[in-house]
Coordinates of C-alpha atoms and ligand atoms in Angstrom, one line a residue:
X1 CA 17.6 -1.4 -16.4
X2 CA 20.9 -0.1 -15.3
X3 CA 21.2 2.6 -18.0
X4 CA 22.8 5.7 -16.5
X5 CA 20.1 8.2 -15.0
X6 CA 19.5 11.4 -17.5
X7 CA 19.7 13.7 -14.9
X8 CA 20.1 12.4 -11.4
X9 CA 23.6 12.9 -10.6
X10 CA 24.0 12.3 -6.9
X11 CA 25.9 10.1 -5.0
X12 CA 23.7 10.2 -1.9
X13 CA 20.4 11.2 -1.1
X14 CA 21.0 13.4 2.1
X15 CA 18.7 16.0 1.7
X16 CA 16.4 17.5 -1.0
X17 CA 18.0 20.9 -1.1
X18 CA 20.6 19.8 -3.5
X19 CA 18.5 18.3 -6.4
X20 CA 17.7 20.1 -9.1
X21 CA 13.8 20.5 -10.2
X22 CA 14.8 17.7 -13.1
X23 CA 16.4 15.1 -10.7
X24 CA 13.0 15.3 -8.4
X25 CA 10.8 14.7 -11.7
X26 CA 13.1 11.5 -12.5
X27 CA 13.0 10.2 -9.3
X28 CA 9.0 10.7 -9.4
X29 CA 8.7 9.8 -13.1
X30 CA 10.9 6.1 -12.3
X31 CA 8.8 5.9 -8.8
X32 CA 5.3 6.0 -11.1
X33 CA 6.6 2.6 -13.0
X34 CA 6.8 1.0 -9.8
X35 CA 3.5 2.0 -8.3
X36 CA 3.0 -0.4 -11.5
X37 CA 4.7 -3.1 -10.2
X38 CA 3.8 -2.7 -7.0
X39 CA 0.3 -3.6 -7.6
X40 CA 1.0 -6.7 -9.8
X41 CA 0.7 -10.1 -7.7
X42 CA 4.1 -10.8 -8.8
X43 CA 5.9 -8.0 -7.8
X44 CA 10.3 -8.7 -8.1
X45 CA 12.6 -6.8 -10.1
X46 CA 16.5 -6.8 -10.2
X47 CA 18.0 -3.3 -10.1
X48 CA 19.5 -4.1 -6.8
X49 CA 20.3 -7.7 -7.2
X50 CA 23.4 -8.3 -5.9
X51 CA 24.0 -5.3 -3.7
X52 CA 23.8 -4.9 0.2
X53 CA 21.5 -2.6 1.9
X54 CA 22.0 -2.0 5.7
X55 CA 19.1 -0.3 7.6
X56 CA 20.7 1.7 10.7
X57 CA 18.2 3.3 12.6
X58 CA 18.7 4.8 15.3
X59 CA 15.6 6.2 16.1
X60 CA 12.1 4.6 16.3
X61 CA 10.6 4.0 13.1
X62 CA 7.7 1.7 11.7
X63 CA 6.5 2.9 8.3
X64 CA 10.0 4.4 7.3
X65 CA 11.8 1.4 7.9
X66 CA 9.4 -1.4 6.8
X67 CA 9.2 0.7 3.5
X68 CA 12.9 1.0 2.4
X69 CA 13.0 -2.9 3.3
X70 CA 10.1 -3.6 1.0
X71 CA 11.6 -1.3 -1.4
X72 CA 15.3 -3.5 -1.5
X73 CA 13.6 -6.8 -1.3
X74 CA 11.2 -5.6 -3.9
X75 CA 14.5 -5.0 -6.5
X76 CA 16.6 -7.8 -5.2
X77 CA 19.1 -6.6 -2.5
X78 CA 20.1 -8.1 0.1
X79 CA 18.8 -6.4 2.9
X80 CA 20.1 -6.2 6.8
X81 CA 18.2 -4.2 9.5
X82 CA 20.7 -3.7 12.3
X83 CA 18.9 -3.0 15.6
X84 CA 21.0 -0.1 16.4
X85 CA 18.8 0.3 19.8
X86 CA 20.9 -2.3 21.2
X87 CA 24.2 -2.0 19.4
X88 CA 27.6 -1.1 20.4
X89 CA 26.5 2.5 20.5
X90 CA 24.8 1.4 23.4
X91 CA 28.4 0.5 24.8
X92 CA 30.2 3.6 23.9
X93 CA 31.5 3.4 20.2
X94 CA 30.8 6.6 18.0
X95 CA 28.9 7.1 15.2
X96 CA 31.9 7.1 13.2
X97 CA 33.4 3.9 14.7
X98 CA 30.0 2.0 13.6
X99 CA 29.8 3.3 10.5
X100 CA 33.6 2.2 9.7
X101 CA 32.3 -1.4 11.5
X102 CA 29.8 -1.6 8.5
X103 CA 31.9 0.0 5.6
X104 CA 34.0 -3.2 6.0
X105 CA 30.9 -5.6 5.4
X106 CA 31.0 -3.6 1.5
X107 CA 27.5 -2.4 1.6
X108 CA 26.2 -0.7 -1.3
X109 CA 23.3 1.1 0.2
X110 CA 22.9 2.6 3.6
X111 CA 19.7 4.0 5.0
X112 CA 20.5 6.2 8.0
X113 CA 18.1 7.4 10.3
X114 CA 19.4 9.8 13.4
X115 CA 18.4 11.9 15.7
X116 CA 21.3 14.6 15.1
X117 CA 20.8 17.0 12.6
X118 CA 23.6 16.3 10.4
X119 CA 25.0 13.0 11.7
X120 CA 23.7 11.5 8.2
X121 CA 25.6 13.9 5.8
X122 CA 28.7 13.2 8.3
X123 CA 28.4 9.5 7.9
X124 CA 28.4 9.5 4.1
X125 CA 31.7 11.2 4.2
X126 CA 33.1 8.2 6.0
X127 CA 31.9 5.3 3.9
X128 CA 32.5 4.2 0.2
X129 CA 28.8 3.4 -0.5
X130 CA 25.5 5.3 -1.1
X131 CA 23.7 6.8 1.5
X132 CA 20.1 7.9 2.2
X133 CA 18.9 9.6 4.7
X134 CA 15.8 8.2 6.4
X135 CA 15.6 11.5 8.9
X136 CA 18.2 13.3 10.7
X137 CA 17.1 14.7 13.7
X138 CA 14.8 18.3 12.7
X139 CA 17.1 18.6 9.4
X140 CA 15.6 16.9 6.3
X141 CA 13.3 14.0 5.2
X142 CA 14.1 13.4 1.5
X143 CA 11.9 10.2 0.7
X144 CA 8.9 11.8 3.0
X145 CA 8.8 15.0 0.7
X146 CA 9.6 12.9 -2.2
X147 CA 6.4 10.3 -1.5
X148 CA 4.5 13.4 -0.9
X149 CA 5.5 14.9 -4.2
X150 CA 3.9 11.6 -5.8
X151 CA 1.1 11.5 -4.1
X152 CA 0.1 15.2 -4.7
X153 CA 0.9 15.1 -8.5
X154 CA -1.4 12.2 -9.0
X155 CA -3.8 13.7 -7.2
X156 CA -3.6 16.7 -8.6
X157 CA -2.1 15.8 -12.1
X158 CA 0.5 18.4 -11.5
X159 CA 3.4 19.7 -9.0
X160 CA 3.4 23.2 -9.9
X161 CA 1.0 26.0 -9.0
X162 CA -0.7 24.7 -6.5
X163 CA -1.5 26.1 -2.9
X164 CA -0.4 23.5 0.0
X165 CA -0.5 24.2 3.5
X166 CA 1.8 22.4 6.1
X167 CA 0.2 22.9 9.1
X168 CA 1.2 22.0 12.9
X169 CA 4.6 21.4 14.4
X170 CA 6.6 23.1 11.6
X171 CA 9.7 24.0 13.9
X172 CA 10.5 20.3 14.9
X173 CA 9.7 19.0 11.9
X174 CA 12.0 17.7 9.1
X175 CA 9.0 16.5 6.8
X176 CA 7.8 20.1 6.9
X177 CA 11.7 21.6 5.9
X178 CA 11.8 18.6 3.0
X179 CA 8.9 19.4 1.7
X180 CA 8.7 22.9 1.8
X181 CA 12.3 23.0 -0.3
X182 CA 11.0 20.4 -2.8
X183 CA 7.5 22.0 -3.1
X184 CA 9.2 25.6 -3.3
X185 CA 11.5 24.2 -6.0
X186 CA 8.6 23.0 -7.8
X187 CA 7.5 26.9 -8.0
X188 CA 4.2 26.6 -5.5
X189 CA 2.7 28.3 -3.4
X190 CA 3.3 27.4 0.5
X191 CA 1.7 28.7 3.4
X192 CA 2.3 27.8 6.8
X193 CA -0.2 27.9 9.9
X194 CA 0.4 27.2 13.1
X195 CA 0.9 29.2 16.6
X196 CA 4.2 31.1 16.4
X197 CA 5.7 28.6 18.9
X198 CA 5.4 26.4 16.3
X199 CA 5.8 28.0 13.1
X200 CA 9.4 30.6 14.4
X201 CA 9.1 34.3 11.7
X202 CA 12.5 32.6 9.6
X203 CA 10.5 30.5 7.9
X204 CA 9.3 33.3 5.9
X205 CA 12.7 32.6 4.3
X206 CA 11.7 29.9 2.3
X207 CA 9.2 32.0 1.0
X208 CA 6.2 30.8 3.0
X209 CA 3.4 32.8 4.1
X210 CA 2.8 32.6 8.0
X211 CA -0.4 31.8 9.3
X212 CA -1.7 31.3 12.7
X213 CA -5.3 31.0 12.1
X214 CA -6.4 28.1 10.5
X215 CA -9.4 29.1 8.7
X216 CA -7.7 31.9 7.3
X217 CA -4.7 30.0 6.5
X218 CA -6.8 27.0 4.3
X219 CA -9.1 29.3 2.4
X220 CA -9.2 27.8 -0.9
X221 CA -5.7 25.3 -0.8
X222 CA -5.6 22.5 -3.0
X223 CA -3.4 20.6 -0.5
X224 CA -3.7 20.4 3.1
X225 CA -0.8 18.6 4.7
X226 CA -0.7 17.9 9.0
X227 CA 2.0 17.3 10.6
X228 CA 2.4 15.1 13.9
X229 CA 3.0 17.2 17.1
X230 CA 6.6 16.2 18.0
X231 CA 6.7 15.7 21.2
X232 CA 10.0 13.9 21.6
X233 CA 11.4 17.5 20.3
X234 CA 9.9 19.9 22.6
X235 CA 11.1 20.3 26.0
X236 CA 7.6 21.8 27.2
X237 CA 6.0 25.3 26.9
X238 CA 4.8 25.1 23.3
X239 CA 1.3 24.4 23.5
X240 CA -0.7 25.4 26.3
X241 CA -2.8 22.0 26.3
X242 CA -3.2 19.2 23.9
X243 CA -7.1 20.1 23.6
X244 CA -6.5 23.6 22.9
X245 CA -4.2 22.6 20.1
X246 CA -7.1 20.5 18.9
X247 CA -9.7 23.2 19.2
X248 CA -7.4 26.2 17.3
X249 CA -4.8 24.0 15.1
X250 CA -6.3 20.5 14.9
X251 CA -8.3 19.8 11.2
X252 CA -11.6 18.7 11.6
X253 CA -14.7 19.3 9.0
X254 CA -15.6 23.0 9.9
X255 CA -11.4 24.0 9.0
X256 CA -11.0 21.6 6.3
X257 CA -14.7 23.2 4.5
X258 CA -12.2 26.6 3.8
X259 CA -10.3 24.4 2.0
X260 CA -11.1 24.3 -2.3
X261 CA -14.1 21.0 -2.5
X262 CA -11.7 19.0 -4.3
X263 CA -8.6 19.6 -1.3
X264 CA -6.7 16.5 -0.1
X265 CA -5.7 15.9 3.0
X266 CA -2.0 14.8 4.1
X267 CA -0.1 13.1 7.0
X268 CA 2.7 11.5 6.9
X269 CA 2.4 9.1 10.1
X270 CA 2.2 8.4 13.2
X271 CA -1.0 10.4 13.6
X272 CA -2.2 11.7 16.8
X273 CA -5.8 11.4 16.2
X274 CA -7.8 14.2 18.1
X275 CA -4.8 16.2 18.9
X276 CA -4.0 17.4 15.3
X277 CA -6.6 15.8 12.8
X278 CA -10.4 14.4 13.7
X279 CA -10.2 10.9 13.2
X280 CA -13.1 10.8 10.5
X281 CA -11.6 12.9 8.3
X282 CA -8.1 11.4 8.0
X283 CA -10.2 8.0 7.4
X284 CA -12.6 9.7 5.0
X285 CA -11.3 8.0 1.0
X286 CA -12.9 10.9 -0.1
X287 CA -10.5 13.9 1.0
X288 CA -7.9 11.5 3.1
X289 CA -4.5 10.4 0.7
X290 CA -2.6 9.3 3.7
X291 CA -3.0 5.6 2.4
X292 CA -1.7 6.3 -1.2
X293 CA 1.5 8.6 0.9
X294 CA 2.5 5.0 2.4
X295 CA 2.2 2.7 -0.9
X296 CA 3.7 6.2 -3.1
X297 CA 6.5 5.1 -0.6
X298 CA 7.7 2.8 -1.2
X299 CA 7.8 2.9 -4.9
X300 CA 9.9 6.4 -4.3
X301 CA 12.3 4.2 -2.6
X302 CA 12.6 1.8 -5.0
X303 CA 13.1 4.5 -7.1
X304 CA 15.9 6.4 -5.7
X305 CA 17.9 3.0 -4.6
X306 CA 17.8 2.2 -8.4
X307 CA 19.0 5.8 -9.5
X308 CA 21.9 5.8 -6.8
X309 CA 22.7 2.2 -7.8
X310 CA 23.2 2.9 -11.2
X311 CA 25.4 6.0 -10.1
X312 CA 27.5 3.8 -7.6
X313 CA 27.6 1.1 -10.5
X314 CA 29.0 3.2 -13.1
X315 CA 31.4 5.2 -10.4
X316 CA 33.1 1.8 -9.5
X317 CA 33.2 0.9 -13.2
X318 CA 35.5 4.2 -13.6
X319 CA 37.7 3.7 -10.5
X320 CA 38.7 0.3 -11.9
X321 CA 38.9 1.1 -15.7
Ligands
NCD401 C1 8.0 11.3 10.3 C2 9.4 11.4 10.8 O1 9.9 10.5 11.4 O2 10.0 12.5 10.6 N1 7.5 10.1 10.2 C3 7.7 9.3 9.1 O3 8.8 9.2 8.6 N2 6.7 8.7 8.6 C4 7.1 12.3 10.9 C5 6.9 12.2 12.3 O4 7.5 11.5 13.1 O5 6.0 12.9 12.8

């Protein structure tokens, strides 16, 4: 249970650019035994027994938040969601100041959600305990792109040579930087589609190809993943109307049929239904995985709590021996 990870070696999760191809496949590997044990009746196991998890989140979340709290009750932590909406940020004290506030409780896990690019790696150099980041602001996503890993490569049956399209709102979008790092690491092939408001030349860098016409862009992919218009992040001008978006970006049957017959189709929550993808076809079991990206989830949490608890375990073994 608590052996020491082969090859995961961080102390945080902050981000996916820093893992190496081999920590990402024992993170997924570890996440695939408890898909397992997820679907037992009797689902309780005791990697984090014993240890504190604080949610802080300081921006809206639903599915993000209720998974990493299934994910620490599921291994036996101790789990605290502080409302950070109404805390004493409200009343003036930094970032900084609350984290300190919270060090001194001795967590061992800290799930950080903010809407700063940034704020989340700053934070972790502040406190003495592990950190993930649950989404910092347009930076990175780690457990999205990591659940979306899963997902595709047990759909697929592999994570390599594949041609995925992210598709919408890539500028404002961390899940679309996490993911195209992880899937880029994972030696794929990415395109991007979306209108250049939305999808800025530089990410070409990552070595994406740019399209802005969707049925160009999804001829013959194996993976089509949508992303959620971000609203919150745009200070108007981007789109020219919701239904336009709809008609030239949005995936409905007559894009998706570019697609290869045997594509799956990806979100990763909220959806705006009719404004990026047609309602039937992200309920359709057939092509539609979004389900399987909630439940993969939560196991991929489990699974990189237990990795950076046996880190933190065996680093505070050392700084007492
Ligand atoms: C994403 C996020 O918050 O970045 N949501 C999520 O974690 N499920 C995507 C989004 O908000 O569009």
């Amino acid at each position: 249970m608590s052996d020491a990870p082969t090859y995961f070696r961080q102390n945080h999760l902050l981000g996916i650019e820093p893992l190496h191809p081999l920590e990402i496949t024992e993170i997924l590997d570890l996440a695939d035994s408890y898909v397992e044990l997820n679907r037992q009746t009797q689902k309780h196991a005791d990697a984090l027994a014993g240890l504190t998890q604080i949610n802080m989140f300081f921006e809206n979340s639903t599915r993000t938040q209720a998974s990493f709290e299934l994910a620490g009750k599921r291994l036996g932590a101790d789990v605290m969601n502080m409302a950070m909406q109404a805390s004493s940020i409200k009343k003036g004290e930094t970032l900084i100041d609350t984290a300190m506030t919270l060090n001194a409780m001795h967590p061992d896990l800290l799930v950080v959600r903010h809407p700063h690019s940034g704020a989340v790696d700053l934070l972790s150099q502040k406190v003495n305990c592990a950190v993930l980041n649950a989404g910092d602001g347009k930076h990175e996503h780690p457990t999205q792109a990591l659940l979306d890993a899963l997902t595709i490569r047990r759909a697929k049956g592999r994570l390599h040579r594949l041609n995925i399209a992210i598709c919408g709102d890539i500028a404002h979008s961390r899940v679309a930087r996490s993911n195209l790092i992880l899937l880029g690491k994972m030696e794929n092939r990415i395109r991007l589609i979306g209108p250049p408001t939305l999808v800025p030349g530089h990410f070409a860098e990552f070595g994406a190809e740019i399209y802005d016409d969707m049925h160009e862009g999804l001829k013959d992919v194996d993976v089509v993943m949508m992303l959620r218009l971000q609203k919150e992040r745009m200070d108007g001008g981007f789109i020219p109307s919701e239904r336009e978006y709809y008609h030239r970006f949005g995936l409905d049957a007559d894009k998706l049929a570019q697609a290869k017959p045997d594509a799956i189709v990806m979100h990763p929550g909220p959806m705006n239904r009719g404004v990026e993808i047609d309602g039937t076809i992200a309920d359709d079991i057939n092509r539609s995985v979004i389900q399987e990206q909630v439940e993969m989830g939560v196991a991929v949490r489990m699974a990189a709590m237990d990795l950076l608890a046996r880190n933190l375990r065996s680093r505070r073994q050392g700084e007492a021996a």
